[in-house]
PDB file of C-alpha atoms in Angstrom:
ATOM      1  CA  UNK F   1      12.416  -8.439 -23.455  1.00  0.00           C
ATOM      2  CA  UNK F   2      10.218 -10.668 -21.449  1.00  0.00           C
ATOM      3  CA  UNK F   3       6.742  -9.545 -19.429  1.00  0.00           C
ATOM      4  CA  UNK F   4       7.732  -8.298 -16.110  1.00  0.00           C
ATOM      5  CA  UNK F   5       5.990 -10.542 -12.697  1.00  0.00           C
ATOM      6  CA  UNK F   6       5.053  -7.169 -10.965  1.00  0.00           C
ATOM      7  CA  UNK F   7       3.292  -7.409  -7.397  1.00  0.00           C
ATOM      8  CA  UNK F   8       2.311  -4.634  -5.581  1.00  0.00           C
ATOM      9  CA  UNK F   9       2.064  -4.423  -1.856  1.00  0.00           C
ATOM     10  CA  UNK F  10      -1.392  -2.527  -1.377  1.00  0.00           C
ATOM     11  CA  UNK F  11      -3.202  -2.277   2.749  1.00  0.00           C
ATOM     12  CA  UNK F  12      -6.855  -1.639   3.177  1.00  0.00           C
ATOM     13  CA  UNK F  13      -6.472   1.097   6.140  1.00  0.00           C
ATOM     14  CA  UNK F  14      -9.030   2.777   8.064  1.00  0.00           C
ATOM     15  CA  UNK F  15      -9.882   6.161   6.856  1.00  0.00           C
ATOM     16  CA  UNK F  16      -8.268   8.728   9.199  1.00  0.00           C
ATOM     17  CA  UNK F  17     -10.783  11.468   8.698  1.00  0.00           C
ATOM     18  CA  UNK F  18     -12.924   9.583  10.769  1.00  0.00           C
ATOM     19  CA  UNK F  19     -11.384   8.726  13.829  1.00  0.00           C
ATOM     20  CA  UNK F  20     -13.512   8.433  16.926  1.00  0.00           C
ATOM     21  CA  UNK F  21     -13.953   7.717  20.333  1.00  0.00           C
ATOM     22  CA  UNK F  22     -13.861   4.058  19.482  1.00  0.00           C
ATOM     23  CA  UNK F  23     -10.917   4.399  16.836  1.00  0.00           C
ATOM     24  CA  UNK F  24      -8.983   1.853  19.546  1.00  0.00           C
ATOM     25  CA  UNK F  25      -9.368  -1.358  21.375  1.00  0.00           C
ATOM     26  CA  UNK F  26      -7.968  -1.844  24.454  1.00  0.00           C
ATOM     27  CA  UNK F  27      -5.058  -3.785  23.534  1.00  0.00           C
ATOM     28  CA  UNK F  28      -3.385  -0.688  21.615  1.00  0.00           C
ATOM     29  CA  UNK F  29      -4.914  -1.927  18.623  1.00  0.00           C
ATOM     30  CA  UNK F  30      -6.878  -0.329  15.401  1.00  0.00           C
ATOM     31  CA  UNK F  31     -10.730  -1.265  15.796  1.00  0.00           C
ATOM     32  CA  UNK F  32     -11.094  -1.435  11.980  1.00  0.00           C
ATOM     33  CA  UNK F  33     -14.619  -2.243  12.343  1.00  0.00           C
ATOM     34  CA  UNK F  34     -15.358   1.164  13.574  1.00  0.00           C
ATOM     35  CA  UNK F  35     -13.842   3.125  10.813  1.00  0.00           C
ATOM     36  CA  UNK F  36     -14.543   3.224   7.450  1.00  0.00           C
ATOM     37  CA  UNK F  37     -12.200   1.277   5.168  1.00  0.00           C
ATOM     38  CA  UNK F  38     -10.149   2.959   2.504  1.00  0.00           C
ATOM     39  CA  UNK F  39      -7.297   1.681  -0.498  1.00  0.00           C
ATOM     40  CA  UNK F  40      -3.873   3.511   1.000  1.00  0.00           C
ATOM     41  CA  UNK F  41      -3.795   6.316  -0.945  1.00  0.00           C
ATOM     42  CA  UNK F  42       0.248   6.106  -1.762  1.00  0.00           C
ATOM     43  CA  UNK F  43      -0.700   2.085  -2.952  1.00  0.00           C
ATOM     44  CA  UNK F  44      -2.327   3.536  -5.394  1.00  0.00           C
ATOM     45  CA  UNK F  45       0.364   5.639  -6.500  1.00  0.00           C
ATOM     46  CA  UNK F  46       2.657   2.543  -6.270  1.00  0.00           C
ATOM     47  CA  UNK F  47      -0.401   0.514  -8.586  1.00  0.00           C
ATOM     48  CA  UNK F  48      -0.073   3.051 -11.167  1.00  0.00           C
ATOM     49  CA  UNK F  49       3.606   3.128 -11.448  1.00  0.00           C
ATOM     50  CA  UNK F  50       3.242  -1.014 -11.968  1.00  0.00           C
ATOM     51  CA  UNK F  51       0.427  -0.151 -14.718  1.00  0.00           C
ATOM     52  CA  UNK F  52       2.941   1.993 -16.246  1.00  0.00           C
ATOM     53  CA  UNK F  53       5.155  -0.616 -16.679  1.00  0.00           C
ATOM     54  CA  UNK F  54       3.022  -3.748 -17.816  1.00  0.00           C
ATOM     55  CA  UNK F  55       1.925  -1.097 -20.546  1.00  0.00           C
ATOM     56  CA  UNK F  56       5.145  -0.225 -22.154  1.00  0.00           C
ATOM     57  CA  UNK F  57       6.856  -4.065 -21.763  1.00  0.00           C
ATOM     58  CA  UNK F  58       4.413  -6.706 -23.161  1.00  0.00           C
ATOM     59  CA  UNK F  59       3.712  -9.639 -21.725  1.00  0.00           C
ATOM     60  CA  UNK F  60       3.995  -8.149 -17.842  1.00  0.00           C
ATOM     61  CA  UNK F  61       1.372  -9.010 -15.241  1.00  0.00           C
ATOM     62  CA  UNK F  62       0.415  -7.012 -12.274  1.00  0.00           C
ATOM     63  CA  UNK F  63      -1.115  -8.350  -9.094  1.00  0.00           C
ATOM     64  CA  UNK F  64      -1.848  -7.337  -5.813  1.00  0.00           C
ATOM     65  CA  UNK F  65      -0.810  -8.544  -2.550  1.00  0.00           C
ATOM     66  CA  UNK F  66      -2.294  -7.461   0.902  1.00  0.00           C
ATOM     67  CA  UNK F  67      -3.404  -8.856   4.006  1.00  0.00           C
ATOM     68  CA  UNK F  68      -6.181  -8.400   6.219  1.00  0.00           C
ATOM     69  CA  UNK F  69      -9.712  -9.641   7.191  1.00  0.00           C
ATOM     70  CA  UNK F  70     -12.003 -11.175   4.242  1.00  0.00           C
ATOM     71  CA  UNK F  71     -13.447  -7.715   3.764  1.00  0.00           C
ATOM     72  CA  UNK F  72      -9.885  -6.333   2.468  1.00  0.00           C
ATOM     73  CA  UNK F  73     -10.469  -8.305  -1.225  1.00  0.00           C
ATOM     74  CA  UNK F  74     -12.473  -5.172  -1.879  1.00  0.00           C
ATOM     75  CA  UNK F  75      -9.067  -3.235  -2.554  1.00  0.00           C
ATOM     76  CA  UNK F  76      -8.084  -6.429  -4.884  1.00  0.00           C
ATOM     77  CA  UNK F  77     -11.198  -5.835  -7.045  1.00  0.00           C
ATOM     78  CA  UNK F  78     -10.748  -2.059  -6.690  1.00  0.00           C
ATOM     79  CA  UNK F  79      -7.346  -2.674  -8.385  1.00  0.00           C
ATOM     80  CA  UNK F  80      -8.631  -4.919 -10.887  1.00  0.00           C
ATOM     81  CA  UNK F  81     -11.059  -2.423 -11.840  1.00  0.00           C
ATOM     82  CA  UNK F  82      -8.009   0.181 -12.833  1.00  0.00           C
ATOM     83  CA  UNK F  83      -5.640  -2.240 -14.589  1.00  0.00           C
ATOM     84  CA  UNK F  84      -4.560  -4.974 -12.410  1.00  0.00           C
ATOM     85  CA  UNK F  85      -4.656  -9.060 -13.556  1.00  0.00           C
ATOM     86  CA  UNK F  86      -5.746 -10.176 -10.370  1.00  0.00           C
ATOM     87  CA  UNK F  87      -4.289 -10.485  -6.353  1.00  0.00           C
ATOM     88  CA  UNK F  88      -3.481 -12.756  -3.404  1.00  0.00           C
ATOM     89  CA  UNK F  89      -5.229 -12.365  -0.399  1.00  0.00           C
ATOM     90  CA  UNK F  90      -2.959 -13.431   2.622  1.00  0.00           C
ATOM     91  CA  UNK F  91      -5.480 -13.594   5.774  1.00  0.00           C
ATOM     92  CA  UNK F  92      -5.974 -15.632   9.104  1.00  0.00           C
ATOM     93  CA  UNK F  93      -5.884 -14.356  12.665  1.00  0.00           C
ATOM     94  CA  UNK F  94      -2.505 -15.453  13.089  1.00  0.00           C
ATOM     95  CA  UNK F  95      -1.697 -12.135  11.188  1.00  0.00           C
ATOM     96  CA  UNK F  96      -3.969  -9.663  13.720  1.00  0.00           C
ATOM     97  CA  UNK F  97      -2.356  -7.547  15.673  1.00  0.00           C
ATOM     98  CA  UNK F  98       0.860  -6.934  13.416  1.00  0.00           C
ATOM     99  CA  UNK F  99       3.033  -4.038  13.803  1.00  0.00           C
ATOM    100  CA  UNK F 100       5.650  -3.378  10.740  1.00  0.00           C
ATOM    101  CA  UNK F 101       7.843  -5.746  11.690  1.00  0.00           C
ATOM    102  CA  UNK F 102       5.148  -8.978  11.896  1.00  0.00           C
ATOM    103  CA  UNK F 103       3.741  -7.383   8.429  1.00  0.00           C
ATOM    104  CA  UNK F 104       6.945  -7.514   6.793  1.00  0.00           C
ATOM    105  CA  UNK F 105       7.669 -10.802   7.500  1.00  0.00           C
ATOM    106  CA  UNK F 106       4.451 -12.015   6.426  1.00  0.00           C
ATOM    107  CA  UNK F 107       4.582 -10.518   3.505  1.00  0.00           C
ATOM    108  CA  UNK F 108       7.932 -11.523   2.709  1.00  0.00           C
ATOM    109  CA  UNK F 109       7.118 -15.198   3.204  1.00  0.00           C
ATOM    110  CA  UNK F 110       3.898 -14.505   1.022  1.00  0.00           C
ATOM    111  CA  UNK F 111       5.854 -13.029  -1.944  1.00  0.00           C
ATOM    112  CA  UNK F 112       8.749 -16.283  -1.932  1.00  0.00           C
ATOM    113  CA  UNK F 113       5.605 -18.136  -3.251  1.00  0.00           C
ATOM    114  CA  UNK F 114       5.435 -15.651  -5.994  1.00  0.00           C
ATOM    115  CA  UNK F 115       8.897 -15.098  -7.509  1.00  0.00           C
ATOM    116  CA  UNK F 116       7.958 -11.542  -8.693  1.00  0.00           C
ATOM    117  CA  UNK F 117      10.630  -9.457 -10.611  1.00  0.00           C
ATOM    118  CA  UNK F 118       9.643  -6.392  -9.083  1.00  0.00           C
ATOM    119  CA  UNK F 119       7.806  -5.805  -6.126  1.00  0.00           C
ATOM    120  CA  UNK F 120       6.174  -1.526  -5.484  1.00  0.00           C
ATOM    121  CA  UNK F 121       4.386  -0.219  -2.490  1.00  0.00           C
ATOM    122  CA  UNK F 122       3.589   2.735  -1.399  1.00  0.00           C
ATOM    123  CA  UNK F 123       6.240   4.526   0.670  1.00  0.00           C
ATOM    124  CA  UNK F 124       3.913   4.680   3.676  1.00  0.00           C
ATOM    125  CA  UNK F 125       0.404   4.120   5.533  1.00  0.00           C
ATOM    126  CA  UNK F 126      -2.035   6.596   6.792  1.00  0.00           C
ATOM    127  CA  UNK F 127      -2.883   4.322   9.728  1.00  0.00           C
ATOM    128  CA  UNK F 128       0.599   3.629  10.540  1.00  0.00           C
ATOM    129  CA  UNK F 129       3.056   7.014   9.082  1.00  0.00           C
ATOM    130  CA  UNK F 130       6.094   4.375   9.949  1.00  0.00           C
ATOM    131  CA  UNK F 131       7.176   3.820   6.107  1.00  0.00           C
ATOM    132  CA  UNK F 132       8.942   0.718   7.084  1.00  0.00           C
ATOM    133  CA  UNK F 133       7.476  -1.979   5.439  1.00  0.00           C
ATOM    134  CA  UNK F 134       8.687  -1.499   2.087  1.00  0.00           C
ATOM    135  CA  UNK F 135      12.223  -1.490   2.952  1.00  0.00           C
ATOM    136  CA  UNK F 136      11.649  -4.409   6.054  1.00  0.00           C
ATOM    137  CA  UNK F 137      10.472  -6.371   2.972  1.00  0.00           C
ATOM    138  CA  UNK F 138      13.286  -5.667   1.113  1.00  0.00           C
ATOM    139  CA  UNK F 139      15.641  -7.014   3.699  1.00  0.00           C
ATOM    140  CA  UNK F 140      13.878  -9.914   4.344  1.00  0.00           C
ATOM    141  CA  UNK F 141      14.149 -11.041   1.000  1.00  0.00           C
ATOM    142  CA  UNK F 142      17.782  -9.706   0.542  1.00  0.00           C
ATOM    143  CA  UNK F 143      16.892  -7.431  -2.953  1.00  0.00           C
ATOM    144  CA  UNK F 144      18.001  -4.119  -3.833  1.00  0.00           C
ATOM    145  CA  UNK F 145      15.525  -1.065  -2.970  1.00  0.00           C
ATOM    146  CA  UNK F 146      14.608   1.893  -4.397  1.00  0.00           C
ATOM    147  CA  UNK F 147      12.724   4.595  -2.026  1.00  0.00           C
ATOM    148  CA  UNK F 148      10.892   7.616  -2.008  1.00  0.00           C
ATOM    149  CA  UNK F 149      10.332   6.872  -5.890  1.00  0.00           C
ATOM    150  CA  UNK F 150       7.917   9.731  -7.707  1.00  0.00           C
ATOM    151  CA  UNK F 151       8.503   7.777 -11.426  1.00  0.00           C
ATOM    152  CA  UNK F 152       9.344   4.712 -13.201  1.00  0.00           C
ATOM    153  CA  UNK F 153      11.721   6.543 -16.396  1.00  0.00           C
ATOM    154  CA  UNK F 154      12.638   3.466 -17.759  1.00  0.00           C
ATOM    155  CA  UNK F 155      12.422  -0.372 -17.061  1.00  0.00           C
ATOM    156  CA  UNK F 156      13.996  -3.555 -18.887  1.00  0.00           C
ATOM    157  CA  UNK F 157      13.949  -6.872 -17.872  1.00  0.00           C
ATOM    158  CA  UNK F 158      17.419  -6.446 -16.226  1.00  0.00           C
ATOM    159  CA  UNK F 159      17.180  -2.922 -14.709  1.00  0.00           C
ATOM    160  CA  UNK F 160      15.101   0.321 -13.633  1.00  0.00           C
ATOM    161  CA  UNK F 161      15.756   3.964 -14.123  1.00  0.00           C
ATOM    162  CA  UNK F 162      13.831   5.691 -11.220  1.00  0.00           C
ATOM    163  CA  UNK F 163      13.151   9.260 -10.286  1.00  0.00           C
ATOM    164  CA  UNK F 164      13.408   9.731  -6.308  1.00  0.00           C
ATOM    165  CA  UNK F 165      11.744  12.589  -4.997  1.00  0.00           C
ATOM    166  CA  UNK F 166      14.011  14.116  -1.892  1.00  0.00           C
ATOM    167  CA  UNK F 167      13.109  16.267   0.908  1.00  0.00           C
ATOM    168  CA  UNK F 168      16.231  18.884  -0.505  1.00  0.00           C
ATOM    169  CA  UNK F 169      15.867  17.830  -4.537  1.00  0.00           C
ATOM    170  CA  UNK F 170      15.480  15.155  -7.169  1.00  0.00           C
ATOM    171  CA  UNK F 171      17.718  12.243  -8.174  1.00  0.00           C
ATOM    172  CA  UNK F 172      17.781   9.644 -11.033  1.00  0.00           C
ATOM    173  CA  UNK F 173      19.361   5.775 -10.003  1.00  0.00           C
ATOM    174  CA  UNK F 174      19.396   3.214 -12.077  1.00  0.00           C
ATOM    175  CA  UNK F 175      18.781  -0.685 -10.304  1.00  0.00           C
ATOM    176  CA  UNK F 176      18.932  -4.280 -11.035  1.00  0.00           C
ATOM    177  CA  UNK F 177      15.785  -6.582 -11.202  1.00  0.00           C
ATOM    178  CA  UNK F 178      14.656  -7.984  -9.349  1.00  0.00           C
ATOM    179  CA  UNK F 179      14.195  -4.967  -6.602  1.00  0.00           C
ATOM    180  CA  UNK F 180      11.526  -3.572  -4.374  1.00  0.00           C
ATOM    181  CA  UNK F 181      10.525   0.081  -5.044  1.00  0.00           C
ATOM    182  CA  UNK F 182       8.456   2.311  -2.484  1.00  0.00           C
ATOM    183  CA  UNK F 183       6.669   5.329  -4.210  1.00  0.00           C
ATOM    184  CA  UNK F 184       5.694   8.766  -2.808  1.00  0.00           C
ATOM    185  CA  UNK F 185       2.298  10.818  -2.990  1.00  0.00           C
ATOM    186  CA  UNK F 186       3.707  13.264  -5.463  1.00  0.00           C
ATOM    187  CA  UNK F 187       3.678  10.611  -7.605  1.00  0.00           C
ATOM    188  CA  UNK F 188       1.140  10.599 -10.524  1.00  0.00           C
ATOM    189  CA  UNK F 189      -2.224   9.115  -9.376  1.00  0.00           C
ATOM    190  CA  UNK F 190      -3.725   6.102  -9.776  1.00  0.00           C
ATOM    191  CA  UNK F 191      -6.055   6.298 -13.279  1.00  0.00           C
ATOM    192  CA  UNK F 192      -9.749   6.076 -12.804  1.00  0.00           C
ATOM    193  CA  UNK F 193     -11.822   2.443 -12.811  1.00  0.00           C
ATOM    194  CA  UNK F 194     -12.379   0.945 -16.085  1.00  0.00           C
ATOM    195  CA  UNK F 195     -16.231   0.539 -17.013  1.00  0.00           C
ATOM    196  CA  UNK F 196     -15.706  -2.913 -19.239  1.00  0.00           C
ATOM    197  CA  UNK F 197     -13.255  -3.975 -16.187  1.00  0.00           C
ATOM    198  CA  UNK F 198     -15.927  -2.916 -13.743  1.00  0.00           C
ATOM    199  CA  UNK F 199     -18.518  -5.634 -15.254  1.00  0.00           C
ATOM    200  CA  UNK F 200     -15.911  -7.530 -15.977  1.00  0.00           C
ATOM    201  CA  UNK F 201     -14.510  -8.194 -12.308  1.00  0.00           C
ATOM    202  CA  UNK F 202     -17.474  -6.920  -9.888  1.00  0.00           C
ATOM    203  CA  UNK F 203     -18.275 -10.357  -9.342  1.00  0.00           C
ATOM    204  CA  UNK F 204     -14.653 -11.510  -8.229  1.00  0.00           C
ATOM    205  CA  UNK F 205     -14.221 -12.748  -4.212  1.00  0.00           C
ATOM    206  CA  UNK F 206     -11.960 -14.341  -2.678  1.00  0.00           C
ATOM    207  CA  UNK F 207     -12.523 -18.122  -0.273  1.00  0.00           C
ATOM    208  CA  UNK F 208     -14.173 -16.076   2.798  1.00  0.00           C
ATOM    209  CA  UNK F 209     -16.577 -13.946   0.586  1.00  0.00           C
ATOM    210  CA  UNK F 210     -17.630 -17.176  -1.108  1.00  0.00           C
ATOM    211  CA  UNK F 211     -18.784 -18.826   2.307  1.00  0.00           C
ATOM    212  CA  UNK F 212     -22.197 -17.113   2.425  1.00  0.00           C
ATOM    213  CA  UNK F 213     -22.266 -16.910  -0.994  1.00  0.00           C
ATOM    214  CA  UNK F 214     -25.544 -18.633  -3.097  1.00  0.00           C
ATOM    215  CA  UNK F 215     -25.447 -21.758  -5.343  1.00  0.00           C
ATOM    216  CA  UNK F 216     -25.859 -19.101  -8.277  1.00  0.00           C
ATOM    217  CA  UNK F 217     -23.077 -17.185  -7.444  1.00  0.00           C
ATOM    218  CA  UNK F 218     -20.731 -20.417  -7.199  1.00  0.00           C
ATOM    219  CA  UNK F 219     -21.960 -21.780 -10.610  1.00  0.00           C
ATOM    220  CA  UNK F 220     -20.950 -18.496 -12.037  1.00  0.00           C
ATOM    221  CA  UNK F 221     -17.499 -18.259 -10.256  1.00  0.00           C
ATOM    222  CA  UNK F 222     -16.631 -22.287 -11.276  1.00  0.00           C
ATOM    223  CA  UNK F 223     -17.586 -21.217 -15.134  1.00  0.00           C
ATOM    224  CA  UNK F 224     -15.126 -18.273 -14.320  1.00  0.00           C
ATOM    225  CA  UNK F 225     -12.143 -19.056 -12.852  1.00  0.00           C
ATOM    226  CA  UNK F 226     -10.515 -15.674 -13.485  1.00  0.00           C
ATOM    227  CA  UNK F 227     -13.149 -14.282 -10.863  1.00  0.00           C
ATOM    228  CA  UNK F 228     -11.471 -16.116  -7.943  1.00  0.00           C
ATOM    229  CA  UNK F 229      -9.591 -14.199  -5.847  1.00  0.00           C
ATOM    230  CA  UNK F 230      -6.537 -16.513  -4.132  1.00  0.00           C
ATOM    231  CA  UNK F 231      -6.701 -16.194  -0.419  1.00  0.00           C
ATOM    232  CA  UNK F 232      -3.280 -17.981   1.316  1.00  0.00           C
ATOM    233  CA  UNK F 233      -3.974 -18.871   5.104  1.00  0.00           C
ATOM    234  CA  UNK F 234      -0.827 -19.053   7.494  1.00  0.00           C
ATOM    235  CA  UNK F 235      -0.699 -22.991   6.216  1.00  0.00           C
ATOM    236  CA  UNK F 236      -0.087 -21.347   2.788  1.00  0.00           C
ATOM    237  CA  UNK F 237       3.390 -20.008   3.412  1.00  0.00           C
ATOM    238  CA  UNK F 238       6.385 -21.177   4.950  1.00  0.00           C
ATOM    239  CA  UNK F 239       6.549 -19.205   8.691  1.00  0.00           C
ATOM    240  CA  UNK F 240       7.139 -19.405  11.979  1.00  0.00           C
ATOM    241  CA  UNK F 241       3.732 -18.517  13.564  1.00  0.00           C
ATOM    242  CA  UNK F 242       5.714 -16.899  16.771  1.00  0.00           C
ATOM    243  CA  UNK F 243       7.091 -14.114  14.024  1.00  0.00           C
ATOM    244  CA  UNK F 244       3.145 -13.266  13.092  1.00  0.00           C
ATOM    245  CA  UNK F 245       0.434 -11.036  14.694  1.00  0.00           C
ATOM    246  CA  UNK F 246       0.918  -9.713  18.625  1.00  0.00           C
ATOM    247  CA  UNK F 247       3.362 -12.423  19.198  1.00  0.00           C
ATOM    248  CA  UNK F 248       5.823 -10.934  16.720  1.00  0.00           C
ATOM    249  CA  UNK F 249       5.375  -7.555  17.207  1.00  0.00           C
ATOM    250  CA  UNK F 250       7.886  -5.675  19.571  1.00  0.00           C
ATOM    251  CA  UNK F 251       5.902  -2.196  19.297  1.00  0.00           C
ATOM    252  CA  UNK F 252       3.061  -1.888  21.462  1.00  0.00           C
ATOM    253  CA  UNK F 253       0.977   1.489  21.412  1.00  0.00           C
ATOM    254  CA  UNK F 254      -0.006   2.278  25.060  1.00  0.00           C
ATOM    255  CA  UNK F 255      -2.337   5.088  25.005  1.00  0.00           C
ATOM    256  CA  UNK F 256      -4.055   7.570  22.513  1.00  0.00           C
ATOM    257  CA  UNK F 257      -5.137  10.897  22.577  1.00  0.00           C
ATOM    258  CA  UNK F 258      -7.604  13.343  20.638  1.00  0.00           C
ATOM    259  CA  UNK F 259      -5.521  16.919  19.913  1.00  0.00           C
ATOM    260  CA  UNK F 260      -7.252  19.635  19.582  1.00  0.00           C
ATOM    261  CA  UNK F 261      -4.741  22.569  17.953  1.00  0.00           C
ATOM    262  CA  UNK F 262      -6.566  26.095  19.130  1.00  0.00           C
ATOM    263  CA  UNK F 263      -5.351  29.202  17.326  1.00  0.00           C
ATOM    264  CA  UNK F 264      -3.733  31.370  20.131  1.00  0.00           C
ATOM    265  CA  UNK F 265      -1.828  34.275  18.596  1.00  0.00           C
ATOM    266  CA  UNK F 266      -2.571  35.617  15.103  1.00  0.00           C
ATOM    267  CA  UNK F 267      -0.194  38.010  13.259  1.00  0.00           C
ATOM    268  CA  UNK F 268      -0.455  39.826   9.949  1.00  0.00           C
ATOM    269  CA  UNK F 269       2.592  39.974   7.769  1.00  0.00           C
ATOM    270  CA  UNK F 270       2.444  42.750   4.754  1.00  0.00           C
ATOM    271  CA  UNK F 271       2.600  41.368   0.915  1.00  0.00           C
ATOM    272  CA  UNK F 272       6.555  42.389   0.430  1.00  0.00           C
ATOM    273  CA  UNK F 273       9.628  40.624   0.593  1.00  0.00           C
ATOM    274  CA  UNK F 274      10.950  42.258   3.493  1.00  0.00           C
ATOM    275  CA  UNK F 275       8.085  41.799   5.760  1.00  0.00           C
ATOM    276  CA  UNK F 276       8.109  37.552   4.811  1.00  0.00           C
ATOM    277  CA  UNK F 277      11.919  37.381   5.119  1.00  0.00           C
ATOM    278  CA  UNK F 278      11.160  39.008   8.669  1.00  0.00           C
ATOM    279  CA  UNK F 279       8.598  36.687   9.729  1.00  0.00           C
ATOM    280  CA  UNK F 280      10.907  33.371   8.617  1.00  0.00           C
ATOM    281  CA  UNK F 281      13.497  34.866  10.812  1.00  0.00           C
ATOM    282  CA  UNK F 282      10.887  35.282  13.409  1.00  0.00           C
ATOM    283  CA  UNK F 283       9.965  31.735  13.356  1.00  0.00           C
ATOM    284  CA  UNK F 284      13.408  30.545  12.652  1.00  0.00           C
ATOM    285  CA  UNK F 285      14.520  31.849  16.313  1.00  0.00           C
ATOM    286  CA  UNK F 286      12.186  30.617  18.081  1.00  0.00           C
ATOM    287  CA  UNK F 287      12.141  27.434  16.509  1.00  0.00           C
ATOM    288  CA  UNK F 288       9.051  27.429  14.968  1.00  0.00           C
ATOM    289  CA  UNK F 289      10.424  26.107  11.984  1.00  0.00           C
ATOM    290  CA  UNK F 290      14.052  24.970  11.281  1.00  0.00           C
TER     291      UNK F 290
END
């Protein structure tokens, strides 16, 4: 069969152990400068599925796609480091602002320039929860999708065998290429960093990292072209700039709030079966759970 064009959809979010005080901006939005910056954890689920496959079919290529501020080529080169051939880096402050639906679209214009046969992401974001973008992406670009996806069982150049992991069980489907798959935490995670691919690709950056960058540096990157990172602009892909950023995005977030859960009521429940089959009943009526 022939190599596989994989892309994986990948976001640099803020890490939500750290919210603060100054986690917002007045306009609803996520001050990312304020918060440490993070690869989504189920991205890198999604990266190792597409690892997976470029080992076992020859010839396939795996790249990243995100988009964000200059600073989010770090999660390109993280990805590099583990496996990956190398990413696009789709950023201009057109795109600020975004809510799924301006992200989607985005994307999806971004990934017509690419022709990939199969496009993974991670089900959902830890900034976000909405796990929308995968299958907005999907319909944008009119391909089959696969979702809540825990492994990759078999892959071809005209079809995957995926197992879904469900909220009552497991299933196996079969779909044709190309297709866009979301995958799940439960999945297996990512493998570490590579040392050789570490020195290899520490150097990489993409156009904005370059600005400040010394004459050294650019002699270095212009003997080595594999250590340019591609960085697309909203001139790069074929839009309409009302569909991008705050202007195309319908969900605004109003207010936030720090919750504080206090422990009010504390009961102990024996080590037998009765005494836990009483307590789900308990919490069953009162609609604790259930």
């Amino acid at each position: 069969m022939k190599g596989l064009k994989i892309v994986v959809l990948a976001k640099q979010v803020p890490d939500t152990r750290n919210v603060g005080k100054d986690a917002m901006k007045a306009d609803g939005t996520v001050n990312r400068a304020a918060l440490p910056a993070i690869f989504n954890p189920e991205d890198l689920n999604a990266l190792e599925q597409a690892l997976r496959i470029k080992d076992s079919n020859e010839g396939s290529t795996v790249h990243i796609l995100t988009m964000g501020p200059g600073r989010a080529a770090e999660i390109i080169r993280e990805a590099m480091f583990r496996g990956a051939d190398g990413g696009y880096l789709l950023s201009d402050r057109a795109f600020a602002g975004s809510d799924t639906l301006a992200t989607s679209y985005a994307l999806s214009c971004a990934l017509r320039n690419l022709s990939a046969d199969l496009i993974i992401c991670g089900r959902q974001a830890i900034d976000g929860d909405t796990a929308q973008v995968g299958p907005q992406v999907a319909e944008k670009l009119g391909l089959p999708q696969v979702t809540y996806a825990e492994e990759v069982l078999a892959c071809n150049d005209k079809e995957l065998t995926i197992r879904r992991r469900l909220e009552r069980g497991i299933e196996v489907v079969t779909c044709p290429i190309p297709a866009v798959i979301t995958v799940n935490g439960s999945a297996a995670s990512c493998r570490p960093r590579n040392a050789r691919r570490v020195m290899q690709y520490k150097y990489a950056k993409a156009a904005s990292e370059m600005q400040n960058a010394d004459d050294d540096y650019i002699s270095i990157i212009n003997q080595r072209p594999y250590l340019k990172i591609t960085e697309w602009s909203v001139n790069d892909i074929t839009c309409d700039p009302q569909d991008l950023g705050l202007s195309g995005s319908p969900t605004k977030v109003k207010t936030i709030e720090n919750v504080v859960f206090q422990a009010k009521e504390a009961k102990t429940v024996e080590a037998n079966d009765e005494a836990i089959e009483n307590m789900v009943k308990e919490l069953i009526s009162n609609h604790t759970i259930g």
